[in-house]
PDB file of C-alpha atoms in Angstrom:
ATOM      1  CA  SER A 228      27.251  12.555  13.604  1.00 42.00           C
ATOM      2  CA  PRO A 229      30.313  11.027  12.010  1.00 44.00           C
ATOM      3  CA  THR A 230      29.591   7.822  14.132  1.00 44.00           C
ATOM      4  CA  LEU A 231      26.086   7.644  12.678  1.00 46.00           C
ATOM      5  CA  LEU A 232      27.448   8.005   9.112  1.00 49.00           C
ATOM      6  CA  ARG A 233      30.056   5.289   9.672  1.00 47.00           C
ATOM      7  CA  LEU A 234      27.455   3.044  11.047  1.00 43.00           C
ATOM      8  CA  MET A 235      25.068   3.670   8.083  1.00 47.00           C
ATOM      9  CA  ARG A 236      27.844   2.722   5.654  1.00 47.00           C
ATOM     10  CA  GLY A 237      27.368  -0.870   6.826  1.00 46.00           C
ATOM     11  CA  VAL A 238      23.706  -0.953   6.139  1.00 45.00           C
ATOM     12  CA  THR A 239      23.058  -2.884   2.949  1.00 46.00           C
ATOM     13  CA  PHE A 240      19.288  -3.809   2.990  1.00 48.00           C
ATOM     14  CA  GLY A 241      20.221  -6.966   1.134  1.00 49.00           C
ATOM     15  CA  ALA A 242      21.748  -5.260  -1.876  1.00 55.00           C
ATOM     16  CA  ALA A 243      25.295  -4.103  -2.489  1.00 58.00           C
ATOM     17  CA  PRO A 244      25.736  -0.403  -3.494  1.00 59.00           C
ATOM     18  CA  HIS A 245      26.165  -1.345  -7.244  1.00 61.00           C
ATOM     19  CA  GLN A 246      23.023  -3.370  -7.149  1.00 58.00           C
ATOM     20  CA  SER A 247      21.069  -0.602  -5.380  1.00 60.00           C
ATOM     21  CA  ARG A 248      22.242   1.803  -8.126  1.00 59.00           C
ATOM     22  CA  ARG A 249      20.916  -0.502 -10.858  1.00 63.00           C
ATOM     23  CA  ASP A 250      17.606  -1.221  -9.052  1.00 60.00           C
ATOM     24  CA  ILE A 251      16.949   2.502  -8.432  1.00 60.00           C
ATOM     25  CA  ALA A 252      18.022   3.634 -11.884  1.00 61.00           C
ATOM     26  CA  HIS A 253      15.775   0.910 -13.377  1.00 59.00           C
ATOM     27  CA  HIS A 254      12.733   2.451 -11.530  1.00 57.00           C
ATOM     28  CA  TYR A 255      13.417   6.159 -11.350  1.00 60.00           C
ATOM     29  CA  ASP A 256      15.249   6.794 -14.595  1.00 58.00           C
ATOM     30  CA  LEU A 257      12.118   6.162 -16.617  1.00 61.00           C
ATOM     31  CA  GLY A 258      12.023   9.850 -17.152  1.00 64.00           C
ATOM     32  CA  ASN A 259      10.772  12.830 -15.180  1.00 60.00           C
ATOM     33  CA  ASP A 260       7.976  13.369 -17.662  1.00 68.00           C
ATOM     34  CA  PHE A 261       6.742   9.853 -16.837  1.00 66.00           C
ATOM     35  CA  PHE A 262       6.542  10.728 -13.069  1.00 62.00           C
ATOM     36  CA  LYS A 263       5.036  14.172 -13.631  1.00 63.00           C
ATOM     37  CA  LEU A 264       1.869  12.274 -14.945  1.00 65.00           C
ATOM     38  CA  TRP A 265       0.669  11.499 -11.422  1.00 60.00           C
ATOM     39  CA  ARG A 266       2.874  13.551  -9.028  1.00 64.00           C
ATOM     40  CA  ASP A 267       2.366  16.996  -7.737  1.00 61.00           C
ATOM     41  CA  GLU A 268       4.720  19.738  -8.965  1.00 68.00           C
ATOM     42  CA  SER A 269       7.314  19.047  -6.199  1.00 66.00           C
ATOM     43  CA  MET A 270       7.624  15.430  -7.394  1.00 63.00           C
ATOM     44  CA  THR A 271       7.686  14.315  -3.832  1.00 68.00           C
ATOM     45  CA  TYR A 272       7.620  10.565  -3.591  1.00 65.00           C
ATOM     46  CA  SER A 273       6.663   9.551  -0.038  1.00 68.00           C
ATOM     47  CA  CYS A 274       3.578   9.285   2.065  1.00 76.00           C
ATOM     48  CA  ALA A 275       1.579  12.574   2.533  1.00 81.00           C
ATOM     49  CA  TYR A 276       0.012  14.142   5.671  1.00 83.00           C
ATOM     50  CA  PHE A 277      -3.496  15.227   5.082  1.00 90.00           C
ATOM     51  CA  HIS A 278      -4.825  17.634   7.712  1.00 92.00           C
ATOM     52  CA  ALA A 279      -8.276  17.602   6.166  1.00 94.00           C
ATOM     53  CA  PRO A 280     -10.008  15.482   3.509  1.00 94.00           C
ATOM     54  CA  THR A 281     -10.126  18.617   1.186  1.00 96.00           C
ATOM     55  CA  ASP A 282      -6.305  19.000   1.180  1.00 94.00           C
ATOM     56  CA  SER A 283      -4.764  18.668  -2.205  1.00 89.00           C
ATOM     57  CA  LEU A 284      -1.965  16.215  -2.775  1.00 85.00           C
ATOM     58  CA  ALA A 285       0.494  19.097  -3.115  1.00 85.00           C
ATOM     59  CA  ALA A 286      -0.694  20.502   0.283  1.00 89.00           C
ATOM     60  CA  ALA A 287      -0.407  17.153   1.988  1.00 89.00           C
ATOM     61  CA  GLN A 288       3.059  16.596   0.552  1.00 87.00           C
ATOM     62  CA  GLN A 289       4.237  20.004   1.807  1.00 89.00           C
ATOM     63  CA  GLN A 290       2.642  19.246   5.203  1.00 92.00           C
ATOM     64  CA  LYS A 291       4.571  15.945   5.406  1.00 90.00           C
ATOM     65  CA  ILE A 292       7.859  17.803   4.642  1.00 90.00           C
ATOM     66  CA  ASP A 293       7.101  20.483   7.108  1.00 93.00           C
ATOM     67  CA  LEU A 294       6.410  17.951   9.802  1.00 93.00           C
ATOM     68  CA  THR A 295       9.632  16.036   9.003  1.00 92.00           C
ATOM     69  CA  LEU A 296      11.658  19.282   9.212  1.00 95.00           C
ATOM     70  CA  ARG A 297      10.107  20.342  12.450  1.00 96.00           C
ATOM     71  CA  LYS A 298      11.011  16.963  13.962  1.00 95.00           C
ATOM     72  CA  LEU A 299      14.605  17.444  12.914  1.00 96.00           C
ATOM     73  CA  GLN A 300      14.811  20.646  15.011  1.00 97.00           C
ATOM     74  CA  LEU A 301      16.940  22.332  12.399  1.00 97.00           C
ATOM     75  CA  ARG A 302      18.608  25.703  13.045  1.00 97.00           C
ATOM     76  CA  LYS A 303      20.346  28.037  10.796  1.00 97.00           C
ATOM     77  CA  GLY A 304      23.845  26.989   9.919  1.00 95.00           C
ATOM     78  CA  MET A 305      23.300  23.224  10.522  1.00 97.00           C
ATOM     79  CA  ARG A 306      24.483  20.677   7.982  1.00 96.00           C
ATOM     80  CA  LEU A 307      21.847  18.270   6.722  1.00 96.00           C
ATOM     81  CA  LEU A 308      22.467  15.008   4.761  1.00 93.00           C
ATOM     82  CA  ASP A 309      19.411  13.667   2.838  1.00 93.00           C
ATOM     83  CA  ILE A 310      19.926  10.014   1.946  1.00 89.00           C
ATOM     84  CA  GLY A 311      17.841   9.114  -1.125  1.00 85.00           C
ATOM     85  CA  SER A 312      16.970  12.720  -1.677  1.00 87.00           C
ATOM     86  CA  GLY A 313      14.828  12.121  -4.682  1.00 84.00           C
ATOM     87  CA  TRP A 314      13.770  15.274  -6.517  1.00 86.00           C
ATOM     88  CA  GLY A 315      15.174  17.419  -3.710  1.00 92.00           C
ATOM     89  CA  ASN A 316      12.133  18.877  -2.286  1.00 92.00           C
ATOM     90  CA  LEU A 317      12.945  18.236   1.453  1.00 94.00           C
ATOM     91  CA  LEU A 318      16.546  19.618   0.968  1.00 96.00           C
ATOM     92  CA  ILE A 319      15.317  22.809  -0.856  1.00 96.00           C
ATOM     93  CA  HIS A 320      12.751  23.462   1.730  1.00 96.00           C
ATOM     94  CA  ALA A 321      15.093  22.821   4.605  1.00 97.00           C
ATOM     95  CA  ALA A 322      17.494  25.425   3.043  1.00 98.00           C
ATOM     96  CA  LYS A 323      14.858  28.002   2.475  1.00 97.00           C
ATOM     97  CA  GLN A 324      12.927  27.647   5.697  1.00 96.00           C
ATOM     98  CA  TYR A 325      15.650  26.856   8.215  1.00 97.00           C
ATOM     99  CA  GLY A 326      18.901  28.214   6.641  1.00 97.00           C
ATOM    100  CA  VAL A 327      20.742  24.863   6.721  1.00 97.00           C
ATOM    101  CA  THR A 328      23.396  23.760   4.368  1.00 97.00           C
ATOM    102  CA  GLY A 329      22.176  20.579   2.683  1.00 96.00           C
ATOM    103  CA  HIS A 330      23.590  17.738   0.778  1.00 95.00           C
ATOM    104  CA  GLY A 331      21.751  15.003  -0.936  1.00 94.00           C
ATOM    105  CA  VAL A 332      22.588  11.609  -2.473  1.00 92.00           C
ATOM    106  CA  THR A 333      20.692   9.726  -5.033  1.00 87.00           C
ATOM    107  CA  HIS A 334      21.125   6.871  -7.385  1.00 81.00           C
ATOM    108  CA  SER A 335      18.952   8.353 -10.079  1.00 83.00           C
ATOM    109  CA  GLN A 336      20.480  10.449 -12.803  1.00 86.00           C
ATOM    110  CA  GLU A 337      16.975  11.825 -13.704  1.00 84.00           C
ATOM    111  CA  GLN A 338      16.406  12.886 -10.129  1.00 86.00           C
ATOM    112  CA  LEU A 339      19.894  14.361  -9.941  1.00 92.00           C
ATOM    113  CA  GLU A 340      19.374  16.534 -13.026  1.00 92.00           C
ATOM    114  CA  ARG A 341      15.947  17.773 -11.901  1.00 90.00           C
ATOM    115  CA  THR A 342      17.222  18.606  -8.404  1.00 94.00           C
ATOM    116  CA  ARG A 343      20.169  20.514  -9.798  1.00 97.00           C
ATOM    117  CA  GLU A 344      17.778  22.553 -12.032  1.00 95.00           C
ATOM    118  CA  ARG A 345      15.660  23.372  -9.020  1.00 93.00           C
ATOM    119  CA  ILE A 346      18.579  24.322  -6.872  1.00 97.00           C
ATOM    120  CA  LYS A 347      19.831  26.629  -9.639  1.00 97.00           C
ATOM    121  CA  SER A 348      16.349  28.116 -10.144  1.00 96.00           C
ATOM    122  CA  GLU A 349      15.883  28.751  -6.483  1.00 96.00           C
ATOM    123  CA  LYS A 350      19.417  30.361  -6.269  1.00 98.00           C
ATOM    124  CA  LEU A 351      20.562  27.834  -3.616  1.00 98.00           C
ATOM    125  CA  SER A 352      23.748  26.697  -5.264  1.00 97.00           C
ATOM    126  CA  LYS A 353      25.880  27.835  -2.366  1.00 96.00           C
ATOM    127  CA  GLN A 354      23.624  26.143   0.204  1.00 97.00           C
ATOM    128  CA  VAL A 355      22.435  22.888  -1.323  1.00 98.00           C
ATOM    129  CA  THR A 356      24.339  20.254  -3.258  1.00 96.00           C
ATOM    130  CA  VAL A 357      23.413  16.829  -4.604  1.00 96.00           C
ATOM    131  CA  GLU A 358      25.341  13.991  -6.065  1.00 93.00           C
ATOM    132  CA  LEU A 359      24.864  10.667  -7.737  1.00 90.00           C
ATOM    133  CA  ALA A 360      26.128   8.382  -5.055  1.00 86.00           C
ATOM    134  CA  ASP A 361      25.289   5.673  -2.518  1.00 78.00           C
ATOM    135  CA  TYR A 362      25.518   6.862   1.084  1.00 77.00           C
ATOM    136  CA  ARG A 363      27.771   3.994   1.889  1.00 74.00           C
ATOM    137  CA  ASP A 364      30.397   5.282  -0.545  1.00 77.00           C
ATOM    138  CA  LEU A 365      30.548   8.866   0.917  1.00 80.00           C
ATOM    139  CA  GLU A 366      34.117   9.726   1.607  1.00 76.00           C
ATOM    140  CA  GLY A 367      35.868  12.475   3.405  1.00 73.00           C
ATOM    141  CA  ASP A 368      35.596  14.036   6.795  1.00 72.00           C
ATOM    142  CA  ASP A 369      32.262  15.740   6.282  1.00 78.00           C
ATOM    143  CA  THR A 370      30.103  15.820   9.298  1.00 86.00           C
ATOM    144  CA  TYR A 371      26.364  16.469   9.479  1.00 90.00           C
ATOM    145  CA  ASP A 372      24.266  17.754  12.302  1.00 93.00           C
ATOM    146  CA  ARG A 373      21.246  15.911  11.015  1.00 94.00           C
ATOM    147  CA  ILE A 374      20.829  12.883   8.643  1.00 90.00           C
ATOM    148  CA  VAL A 375      17.456  12.100   7.176  1.00 91.00           C
ATOM    149  CA  SER A 376      15.968   9.611   4.936  1.00 85.00           C
ATOM    150  CA  GLU A 377      12.304   9.217   4.561  1.00 73.00           C
ATOM    151  CA  ARG A 378      12.520   5.492   3.648  1.00 60.00           C
ATOM    152  CA  ILE A 379      15.600   4.048   5.139  1.00 59.00           C
ATOM    153  CA  ARG A 380      14.579   3.533   8.753  1.00 56.00           C
ATOM    154  CA  LYS A 381      11.812   1.116   7.932  1.00 51.00           C
ATOM    155  CA  ARG A 382      14.243  -1.161   6.104  1.00 50.00           C
ATOM    156  CA  LEU A 383      16.448  -1.598   9.045  1.00 53.00           C
ATOM    157  CA  SER A 384      16.363  -4.518  11.456  1.00 54.00           C
ATOM    158  CA  LYS A 385      15.327  -3.832  15.126  1.00 62.00           C
ATOM    159  CA  LYS A 386      18.832  -4.315  16.208  1.00 63.00           C
ATOM    160  CA  ARG A 387      20.282  -1.874  13.639  1.00 56.00           C
ATOM    161  CA  ARG A 388      17.547   0.733  14.367  1.00 57.00           C
ATOM    162  CA  ASN A 389      18.441   0.495  18.069  1.00 60.00           C
ATOM    163  CA  ARG A 390      22.123   1.030  17.339  1.00 58.00           C
ATOM    164  CA  LEU A 391      21.315   4.110  15.107  1.00 53.00           C
ATOM    165  CA  GLU A 392      19.089   5.657  17.910  1.00 57.00           C
ATOM    166  CA  GLU A 393      21.863   5.220  20.476  1.00 58.00           C
ATOM    167  CA  ASN A 394      24.155   7.346  18.331  1.00 50.00           C
TER     168      ASN A 394
END
């Protein structure tokens, strides 16, 4: 909701947007080839959900994304904002599986380029966009039906989490 996005703009996690950009670029802009050395093909960078000990990392990553998307209760035509969209896997799957229009923001040029390549190869350019930006700097009157970030909630204080959940 617009209220939620306005509230999120004030969340700093101890770093100003320009410092966050530098920190993330320092880590993630080491090159996609570097990260491919130990990631599955999707380049997903979060925890995984293993249904069974025999699940591959790729399967467990997909299961985590599927679980996250189900919890969002997405429906065709909804607008989804992914804060810290990484290599775009969640956004791409949300568009393909649920028919949502997605927008992602990342601080990493490497992630941005790889995500845009994947969006183009999946022919989702009219449905999914991504930009190099801090969510606190998003401008305009865009509204979103759902906002997701796999890593932002745990960095919030209890007071801030409560305020977000009320909205």
